[in-house]
Amino acid sequence: MDLLLKNRIALVTAASQGLGFATAQQLSREGAHVALCSRDEAHINAAVDSIRAETGNPVLGVRADVTQSGDISHLIDRVIDEYGGLDILITNAGGPPSMAFTEVDDAMWHEAVDLLLMSTVRLIRAALPHLRQSTAPCVLTITSISTKQPISDLVLSNSVRMAVIGLTKTLALEMGGEGIRFNSILPSWTETERVQELLEARAARNKTSLEEELAKQASSSPLGRVCTPEEFAKVATFLVSPVASYLTGNMVSVDGGTYKGVF
Ligand SMILES: NC(=O)c1ccc[n+]([C@@H]2O[C@H](COP(=O)([O-])OP(=O)(O)OC[C@H]3O[C@@H](n4cnc5c(N)ncnc54)[C@H](OP(=O)(O)O)[C@@H]3O)[C@@H](O)[C@H]2O)c1
């Protein structure tokens, strides 16, 4: 199936590695003109070089911290200067630290809100005038399966991401009349650098090994394994493609059946 992504312009934030990188790479494989950002110039340049070398399609890298509103304005300006428009916005950010409720102070709560919620609000606000000019505009927020089934020691993620889900659904309702689609994708355990760090922290706490912690997560899925970044990226790429034109307001779990509820 042709996903109709050739020459579409897509911005993926927090994409020098992990889920963001895999999604930008997959979009480029489908012929999209991709822009990506992260906080570290060297990381983002390496990501751009790797995608461009594989696909030969245009790739723009911008150093931007999504917790900084000035960086977000600059990022959107660079995309428009380079490509002349924007069809697809995928909002991603790093994850907040792994902690229990009693370890978290007010400053940490505010940081998590800035990282997960306000970055999404500001990115969508800055992108909106350009999305309104597109013939197939859409926004995909990357959240977590923790919004359906809280994950232990991730109180910040479990709580603040719920607000991103609320925002995504609200905007799908508010802006459907303008033809702008809003969806969210809820990953569970996917083999990225962040997961490696989280499981190393758990292994230290539980006095186990990384392999044992990984095996525990794998067994929480009926498929008996964790997700690969490429499996995640293929779902994300389909959701933002013009082929998914009647999908909006959906919270799509990519969790290998880890969530045990019926709906
Ligand atoms: N992997 C999973 O299993 C999983 C499951 C559920 C939810 N999630 C969530 O999905 C998101 C991505 O996860 P991941 O596993 O791909 O993480 P990851 O491997 O740690 O990658 C995070 C990426 O975000 C960039 N980044 C971090 N903070 C940033 C900021 N403030 N501004 C711009 N870029 C930033 C990092 O690059 P720089 O260091 O260069 O900035 C890196 O490219 C996270 O929020 C995570 O909590 C992941």
mmCIF file of C-alpha atoms and ligand atoms in Angstrom:
data_model
loop_
_atom_site.group_PDB
_atom_site.id
_atom_site.type_symbol
_atom_site.label_atom_id
_atom_site.label_comp_id
_atom_site.label_asym_id
_atom_site.label_seq_id
_atom_site.Cartn_x
_atom_site.Cartn_y
_atom_site.Cartn_z
ATOM 1 C CA MET A 1 0.000 0.000 0.000
ATOM 2 C CA ASP A 2 1.290 3.462 -0.897
ATOM 3 C CA LEU A 3 1.038 5.586 2.275
ATOM 4 C CA LEU A 4 0.977 8.777 0.144
ATOM 5 C CA LEU A 5 3.812 10.286 2.174
ATOM 6 C CA LYS A 6 6.108 11.169 -0.726
ATOM 7 C CA ASN A 7 7.200 14.844 -0.424
ATOM 8 C CA ARG A 8 5.004 15.374 2.666
ATOM 9 C CA ILE A 9 6.755 17.505 5.296
ATOM 10 C CA ALA A 10 7.057 15.958 8.757
ATOM 11 C CA LEU A 11 8.608 17.244 11.983
ATOM 12 C CA VAL A 12 9.505 14.730 14.704
ATOM 13 C CA THR A 13 10.811 16.169 17.973
ATOM 14 C CA ALA A 14 13.249 14.492 20.386
ATOM 15 C CA ALA A 15 14.428 12.240 17.595
ATOM 16 C CA SER A 16 18.191 11.711 17.781
ATOM 17 C CA GLN A 17 17.585 8.164 19.109
ATOM 18 C CA GLY A 18 14.855 5.815 20.300
ATOM 19 C CA LEU A 19 11.205 6.070 19.240
ATOM 20 C CA GLY A 20 11.574 9.531 17.670
ATOM 21 C CA PHE A 21 14.560 8.510 15.563
ATOM 22 C CA ALA A 22 12.928 5.279 14.372
ATOM 23 C CA THR A 23 9.801 7.226 13.356
ATOM 24 C CA ALA A 24 11.757 9.908 11.471
ATOM 25 C CA GLN A 25 13.721 7.158 9.711
ATOM 26 C CA GLN A 26 10.552 5.307 8.688
ATOM 27 C CA LEU A 27 8.906 8.510 7.389
ATOM 28 C CA SER A 28 12.004 9.223 5.311
ATOM 29 C CA ARG A 29 11.914 5.677 3.925
ATOM 30 C CA GLU A 30 8.375 6.473 2.751
ATOM 31 C CA GLY A 31 9.620 9.575 0.888
ATOM 32 C CA ALA A 32 8.667 12.295 3.386
ATOM 33 C CA HIS A 33 10.841 15.381 3.847
ATOM 34 C CA VAL A 34 11.743 15.036 7.501
ATOM 35 C CA ALA A 35 12.882 17.483 10.183
ATOM 36 C CA LEU A 36 14.063 16.338 13.591
ATOM 37 C CA CYS A 37 15.401 17.918 16.756
ATOM 38 C CA SER A 38 17.117 17.098 20.026
ATOM 39 C CA ARG A 39 19.108 19.036 22.637
ATOM 40 C CA ASP A 40 22.537 17.908 21.493
ATOM 41 C CA GLU A 41 24.021 19.144 18.211
ATOM 42 C CA ALA A 42 26.317 16.132 17.774
ATOM 43 C CA HIS A 43 23.505 13.636 18.438
ATOM 44 C CA ILE A 44 21.155 15.314 15.992
ATOM 45 C CA ASN A 45 23.815 15.606 13.276
ATOM 46 C CA ALA A 46 24.607 11.896 13.598
ATOM 47 C CA ALA A 47 20.905 11.034 13.308
ATOM 48 C CA VAL A 48 20.485 13.237 10.213
ATOM 49 C CA ASP A 49 23.560 11.743 8.523
ATOM 50 C CA SER A 50 22.388 8.208 9.197
ATOM 51 C CA ILE A 51 18.876 8.736 7.765
ATOM 52 C CA ARG A 52 20.081 10.731 4.770
ATOM 53 C CA ALA A 53 22.717 8.111 3.920
ATOM 54 C CA GLU A 54 20.067 5.368 3.949
ATOM 55 C CA THR A 55 17.190 7.056 2.113
ATOM 56 C CA GLY A 56 18.735 9.894 0.105
ATOM 57 C CA ASN A 57 15.686 12.036 0.947
ATOM 58 C CA PRO A 58 15.842 15.552 2.470
ATOM 59 C CA VAL A 59 16.476 15.555 6.236
ATOM 60 C CA LEU A 60 16.821 18.663 8.388
ATOM 61 C CA GLY A 61 18.304 18.577 11.882
ATOM 62 C CA VAL A 62 17.821 21.409 14.376
ATOM 63 C CA ARG A 63 19.232 21.659 17.895
ATOM 64 C CA ALA A 64 16.218 22.434 20.081
ATOM 65 C CA ASP A 65 15.197 21.684 23.658
ATOM 66 C CA VAL A 66 11.414 21.202 23.693
ATOM 67 C CA THR A 67 11.179 22.564 27.255
ATOM 68 C CA GLN A 68 12.287 25.995 25.937
ATOM 69 C CA SER A 69 9.624 28.070 24.178
ATOM 70 C CA GLY A 70 12.286 30.099 22.295
ATOM 71 C CA ASP A 71 13.797 26.887 20.912
ATOM 72 C CA ILE A 72 10.348 25.762 19.728
ATOM 73 C CA SER A 73 9.712 29.007 17.795
ATOM 74 C CA HIS A 74 13.167 28.744 16.221
ATOM 75 C CA LEU A 75 12.564 25.085 15.323
ATOM 76 C CA ILE A 76 9.286 25.766 13.518
ATOM 77 C CA ASP A 77 10.820 28.778 11.721
ATOM 78 C CA ARG A 78 13.726 26.620 10.490
ATOM 79 C CA VAL A 79 11.340 23.962 9.158
ATOM 80 C CA ILE A 80 9.283 26.553 7.289
ATOM 81 C CA ASP A 81 12.406 28.305 5.911
ATOM 82 C CA GLU A 82 13.807 24.988 4.696
ATOM 83 C CA TYR A 83 10.699 23.222 3.395
ATOM 84 C CA GLY A 84 8.109 25.993 2.946
ATOM 85 C CA GLY A 85 5.356 24.279 4.981
ATOM 86 C CA LEU A 86 4.410 21.546 7.437
ATOM 87 C CA ASP A 87 1.957 18.627 7.062
ATOM 88 C CA ILE A 88 2.780 16.385 10.014
ATOM 89 C CA LEU A 89 3.823 17.164 13.581
ATOM 90 C CA ILE A 90 4.915 14.348 15.892
ATOM 91 C CA THR A 91 5.448 15.543 19.459
ATOM 92 C CA ASN A 92 7.936 13.544 21.491
ATOM 93 C CA ALA A 93 10.194 14.391 24.443
ATOM 94 C CA GLY A 94 12.524 12.621 26.820
ATOM 95 C CA GLY A 95 10.905 10.830 29.734
ATOM 96 C CA PRO A 96 10.786 12.154 33.323
ATOM 97 C CA PRO A 97 12.909 10.359 35.947
ATOM 98 C CA SER A 98 11.860 7.089 37.550
ATOM 99 C CA MET A 99 10.673 7.896 41.088
ATOM 100 C CA ALA A 100 8.063 7.064 43.700
ATOM 101 C CA PHE A 101 5.587 9.741 44.832
ATOM 102 C CA THR A 102 7.383 10.432 48.150
ATOM 103 C CA GLU A 103 10.656 11.243 46.352
ATOM 104 C CA VAL A 104 9.187 13.954 44.107
ATOM 105 C CA ASP A 105 9.180 17.630 45.136
ATOM 106 C CA ASP A 106 7.310 20.568 43.552
ATOM 107 C CA ALA A 107 10.200 21.536 41.261
ATOM 108 C CA MET A 108 10.239 18.013 39.775
ATOM 109 C CA TRP A 109 6.484 18.121 39.164
ATOM 110 C CA HIS A 110 6.884 21.469 37.346
ATOM 111 C CA GLU A 111 9.778 20.083 35.269
ATOM 112 C CA ALA A 112 7.672 17.087 34.224
ATOM 113 C CA VAL A 113 4.798 19.379 33.201
ATOM 114 C CA ASP A 114 7.196 21.492 31.120
ATOM 115 C CA LEU A 115 8.775 18.432 29.506
ATOM 116 C CA LEU A 116 5.632 16.461 28.665
ATOM 117 C CA LEU A 117 2.634 18.809 28.590
ATOM 118 C CA MET A 118 3.858 22.345 27.885
ATOM 119 C CA SER A 119 6.244 21.146 25.149
ATOM 120 C CA THR A 120 3.238 19.602 23.378
ATOM 121 C CA VAL A 121 1.076 22.701 23.882
ATOM 122 C CA ARG A 122 3.795 25.026 22.551
ATOM 123 C CA LEU A 123 4.727 22.825 19.587
ATOM 124 C CA ILE A 124 1.109 22.523 18.459
ATOM 125 C CA ARG A 125 0.489 26.253 18.939
ATOM 126 C CA ALA A 126 3.567 27.190 16.876
ATOM 127 C CA ALA A 127 2.819 24.617 14.153
ATOM 128 C CA LEU A 128 -0.892 25.369 13.816
ATOM 129 C CA PRO A 129 -0.760 28.272 11.313
ATOM 130 C CA HIS A 130 1.314 26.058 8.988
ATOM 131 C CA LEU A 131 -0.764 22.906 9.492
ATOM 132 C CA ARG A 132 -3.803 24.972 8.500
ATOM 133 C CA GLN A 133 -2.190 25.509 5.074
ATOM 134 C CA SER A 134 -1.677 21.741 4.519
ATOM 135 C CA THR A 135 -3.963 19.503 2.456
ATOM 136 C CA ALA A 136 -3.494 16.573 4.900
ATOM 137 C CA PRO A 137 -2.592 18.048 8.291
ATOM 138 C CA CYS A 138 -2.128 15.914 11.354
ATOM 139 C CA VAL A 139 -0.582 15.789 14.806
ATOM 140 C CA LEU A 140 0.547 12.677 16.641
ATOM 141 C CA THR A 141 1.457 12.886 20.323
ATOM 142 C CA ILE A 142 3.716 10.187 21.720
ATOM 143 C CA THR A 143 2.581 9.320 25.248
ATOM 144 C CA SER A 144 2.664 5.950 27.044
ATOM 145 C CA ILE A 145 0.684 2.866 27.954
ATOM 146 C CA SER A 146 1.103 4.234 31.510
ATOM 147 C CA THR A 147 -1.964 6.416 30.782
ATOM 148 C CA LYS A 148 -4.084 3.229 30.685
ATOM 149 C CA GLN A 149 -2.174 1.154 33.217
ATOM 150 C CA PRO A 150 0.218 3.018 35.566
ATOM 151 C CA ILE A 151 3.813 1.764 35.653
ATOM 152 C CA SER A 152 5.533 1.389 39.035
ATOM 153 C CA ASP A 153 8.000 4.139 40.067
ATOM 154 C CA LEU A 154 6.890 6.385 37.200
ATOM 155 C CA VAL A 155 4.429 8.631 39.038
ATOM 156 C CA LEU A 156 5.423 11.681 36.957
ATOM 157 C CA SER A 157 4.891 9.924 33.646
ATOM 158 C CA ASN A 158 1.717 8.154 34.844
ATOM 159 C CA SER A 159 0.163 11.471 35.939
ATOM 160 C CA VAL A 160 1.296 14.195 33.548
ATOM 161 C CA ARG A 161 0.842 12.196 30.342
ATOM 162 C CA MET A 162 -2.877 11.944 31.148
ATOM 163 C CA ALA A 163 -3.039 15.683 30.436
ATOM 164 C CA VAL A 164 -1.439 15.153 27.010
ATOM 165 C CA ILE A 165 -4.109 12.560 26.220
ATOM 166 C CA GLY A 166 -6.804 15.043 27.303
ATOM 167 C CA LEU A 167 -5.253 17.711 25.102
ATOM 168 C CA THR A 168 -5.035 15.370 22.097
ATOM 169 C CA LYS A 169 -8.690 14.335 22.329
ATOM 170 C CA THR A 170 -9.864 17.914 22.906
ATOM 171 C CA LEU A 171 -8.018 19.198 19.843
ATOM 172 C CA ALA A 172 -9.353 16.342 17.704
ATOM 173 C CA LEU A 173 -12.848 17.574 18.618
ATOM 174 C CA GLU A 174 -12.070 21.296 18.334
ATOM 175 C CA MET A 175 -10.185 21.138 15.040
ATOM 176 C CA GLY A 176 -11.817 18.276 13.184
ATOM 177 C CA GLY A 177 -13.907 20.855 11.343
ATOM 178 C CA GLU A 178 -10.709 22.270 9.873
ATOM 179 C CA GLY A 179 -9.638 18.789 8.735
ATOM 180 C CA ILE A 180 -6.746 18.538 11.204
ATOM 181 C CA ARG A 181 -6.351 15.064 12.699
ATOM 182 C CA PHE A 182 -5.035 14.510 16.241
ATOM 183 C CA ASN A 183 -4.107 11.072 17.582
ATOM 184 C CA SER A 184 -1.853 9.675 20.265
ATOM 185 C CA ILE A 185 0.262 6.564 20.290
ATOM 186 C CA LEU A 186 0.766 4.742 23.588
ATOM 187 C CA PRO A 187 3.908 2.609 23.562
ATOM 188 C CA SER A 188 4.696 -0.002 26.175
ATOM 189 C CA TRP A 189 8.162 -1.472 26.644
ATOM 190 C CA THR A 190 10.184 -0.816 23.500
ATOM 191 C CA GLU A 191 13.908 -1.518 23.265
ATOM 192 C CA THR A 192 15.417 1.970 23.418
ATOM 193 C CA GLU A 193 18.196 3.648 25.393
ATOM 194 C CA ARG A 194 15.620 5.024 27.885
ATOM 195 C CA VAL A 195 14.234 1.554 28.603
ATOM 196 C CA GLN A 196 17.734 0.263 29.137
ATOM 197 C CA GLU A 197 18.310 3.034 31.747
ATOM 198 C CA LEU A 198 14.957 2.414 33.480
ATOM 199 C CA LEU A 199 15.581 -1.316 33.720
ATOM 200 C CA GLU A 200 19.142 -0.799 34.970
ATOM 201 C CA ALA A 201 17.686 1.400 37.755
ATOM 202 C CA ARG A 202 15.166 -1.324 38.610
ATOM 203 C CA ALA A 203 17.842 -4.015 38.598
ATOM 204 C CA ALA A 204 19.899 -1.944 41.074
ATOM 205 C CA ARG A 205 16.814 -1.438 43.303
ATOM 206 C CA ASN A 206 15.671 -5.068 43.129
ATOM 207 C CA LYS A 207 19.207 -6.512 43.293
ATOM 208 C CA THR A 208 18.619 -8.353 40.023
ATOM 209 C CA SER A 209 20.253 -8.104 36.578
ATOM 210 C CA LEU A 210 19.238 -6.118 33.513
ATOM 211 C CA GLU A 211 18.456 -9.396 31.716
ATOM 212 C CA GLU A 212 16.099 -10.488 34.506
ATOM 213 C CA GLU A 213 14.259 -7.158 34.456
ATOM 214 C CA LEU A 214 13.957 -7.293 30.652
ATOM 215 C CA ALA A 215 12.589 -10.838 30.852
ATOM 216 C CA LYS A 216 9.937 -9.660 33.385
ATOM 217 C CA GLN A 217 8.748 -6.968 30.962
ATOM 218 C CA ALA A 218 8.779 -9.366 28.026
ATOM 219 C CA SER A 219 6.554 -11.769 29.976
ATOM 220 C CA SER A 220 3.967 -9.022 30.589
ATOM 221 C CA SER A 221 3.084 -9.208 26.868
ATOM 222 C CA PRO A 222 1.161 -12.237 25.556
ATOM 223 C CA LEU A 223 3.655 -12.163 22.682
ATOM 224 C CA GLY A 224 6.420 -12.838 25.211
ATOM 225 C CA ARG A 225 8.732 -10.065 24.054
ATOM 226 C CA VAL A 226 9.169 -6.299 24.143
ATOM 227 C CA CYS A 227 8.572 -4.090 21.087
ATOM 228 C CA THR A 228 11.244 -3.001 18.614
ATOM 229 C CA PRO A 229 11.566 0.705 17.687
ATOM 230 C CA GLU A 230 10.830 -0.240 14.061
ATOM 231 C CA GLU A 231 7.518 -1.912 14.981
ATOM 232 C CA PHE A 232 6.520 1.250 16.856
ATOM 233 C CA ALA A 233 7.634 3.500 13.983
ATOM 234 C CA LYS A 234 5.585 1.612 11.383
ATOM 235 C CA VAL A 235 2.369 2.190 13.346
ATOM 236 C CA ALA A 236 3.242 5.871 13.887
ATOM 237 C CA THR A 237 3.989 6.309 10.179
ATOM 238 C CA PHE A 238 0.662 4.777 9.165
ATOM 239 C CA LEU A 239 -1.266 6.955 11.657
ATOM 240 C CA VAL A 240 0.179 10.210 10.288
ATOM 241 C CA SER A 241 -0.114 9.181 6.652
ATOM 242 C CA PRO A 242 -2.946 10.524 4.449
ATOM 243 C CA VAL A 243 -4.099 6.896 4.119
ATOM 244 C CA ALA A 244 -5.332 7.085 7.755
ATOM 245 C CA SER A 245 -7.579 10.025 6.823
ATOM 246 C CA TYR A 246 -10.598 8.884 8.905
ATOM 247 C CA LEU A 247 -8.596 8.254 12.094
ATOM 248 C CA THR A 248 -8.762 11.077 14.590
ATOM 249 C CA GLY A 249 -9.131 11.296 18.374
ATOM 250 C CA ASN A 250 -7.674 7.796 18.755
ATOM 251 C CA MET A 251 -5.339 6.660 21.515
ATOM 252 C CA VAL A 252 -3.530 3.766 19.886
ATOM 253 C CA SER A 253 -1.729 1.288 22.154
ATOM 254 C CA VAL A 254 1.367 -0.344 20.660
ATOM 255 C CA ASP A 255 1.875 -2.691 23.581
ATOM 256 C CA GLY A 256 1.851 -6.299 22.373
ATOM 257 C CA GLY A 257 -1.291 -6.916 24.465
ATOM 258 C CA THR A 258 0.385 -5.794 27.709
ATOM 259 C CA TYR A 259 -2.708 -3.811 28.721
ATOM 260 C CA LYS A 260 -5.195 -6.382 29.965
ATOM 261 C CA GLY A 261 -8.447 -4.381 29.843
ATOM 262 C CA VAL A 262 -10.992 -5.068 27.094
ATOM 263 C CA PHE A 263 -11.329 -1.432 25.930
HETATM 264 N N1 LIG B 1 10.763 3.201 24.982
HETATM 265 C C1 LIG B 1 9.677 2.859 25.655
HETATM 266 O O1 LIG B 1 9.467 1.692 25.968
HETATM 267 C C2 LIG B 1 8.661 3.910 26.037
HETATM 268 C C3 LIG B 1 7.431 3.477 26.535
HETATM 269 C C4 LIG B 1 6.481 4.426 26.894
HETATM 270 C C5 LIG B 1 6.774 5.776 26.752
HETATM 271 N N2 LIG B 1 7.979 6.157 26.276
HETATM 272 C C6 LIG B 1 8.253 7.593 26.173
HETATM 273 O O2 LIG B 1 8.493 7.946 24.826
HETATM 274 C C7 LIG B 1 9.465 9.006 24.777
HETATM 275 C C8 LIG B 1 10.657 8.558 23.943
HETATM 276 O O3 LIG B 1 11.199 7.415 24.560
HETATM 277 P P1 LIG B 1 12.540 6.726 24.056
HETATM 278 O O4 LIG B 1 12.546 5.392 24.695
HETATM 279 O O5 LIG B 1 12.691 6.851 22.604
HETATM 280 O O6 LIG B 1 13.634 7.667 24.808
HETATM 281 P P2 LIG B 1 15.217 7.810 24.577
HETATM 282 O O7 LIG B 1 15.796 6.606 23.954
HETATM 283 O O8 LIG B 1 15.772 8.265 25.894
HETATM 284 O O9 LIG B 1 15.321 9.028 23.537
HETATM 285 C C9 LIG B 1 14.923 10.295 23.917
HETATM 286 C C10 LIG B 1 15.223 11.286 22.785
HETATM 287 O O10 LIG B 1 14.713 12.539 23.176
HETATM 288 C C11 LIG B 1 15.739 13.553 23.070
HETATM 289 N N3 LIG B 1 15.400 14.508 24.115
HETATM 290 C C12 LIG B 1 15.333 14.278 25.445
HETATM 291 N N4 LIG B 1 14.928 15.382 26.083
HETATM 292 C C13 LIG B 1 14.726 16.332 25.130
HETATM 293 C C14 LIG B 1 14.320 17.688 25.164
HETATM 294 N N5 LIG B 1 14.031 18.299 26.322
HETATM 295 N N6 LIG B 1 14.222 18.377 23.993
HETATM 296 C C15 LIG B 1 14.518 17.777 22.823
HETATM 297 N N7 LIG B 1 14.931 16.500 22.731
HETATM 298 C C16 LIG B 1 15.021 15.791 23.874
HETATM 299 C C17 LIG B 1 17.043 12.790 23.238
HETATM 300 O O11 LIG B 1 18.123 13.419 22.567
HETATM 301 P P3 LIG B 1 19.164 14.453 23.266
HETATM 302 O O12 LIG B 1 19.704 13.760 24.466
HETATM 303 O O13 LIG B 1 20.164 14.719 22.192
HETATM 304 O O14 LIG B 1 18.356 15.655 23.586
HETATM 305 C C18 LIG B 1 16.699 11.490 22.495
HETATM 306 O O15 LIG B 1 16.858 11.656 21.121
HETATM 307 C C19 LIG B 1 9.841 9.308 26.229
HETATM 308 O O16 LIG B 1 9.036 10.354 26.715
HETATM 309 C C20 LIG B 1 9.496 8.024 26.932
HETATM 310 O O17 LIG B 1 9.236 8.212 28.302
HETATM 311 C C21 LIG B 1 8.929 5.256 25.909
#
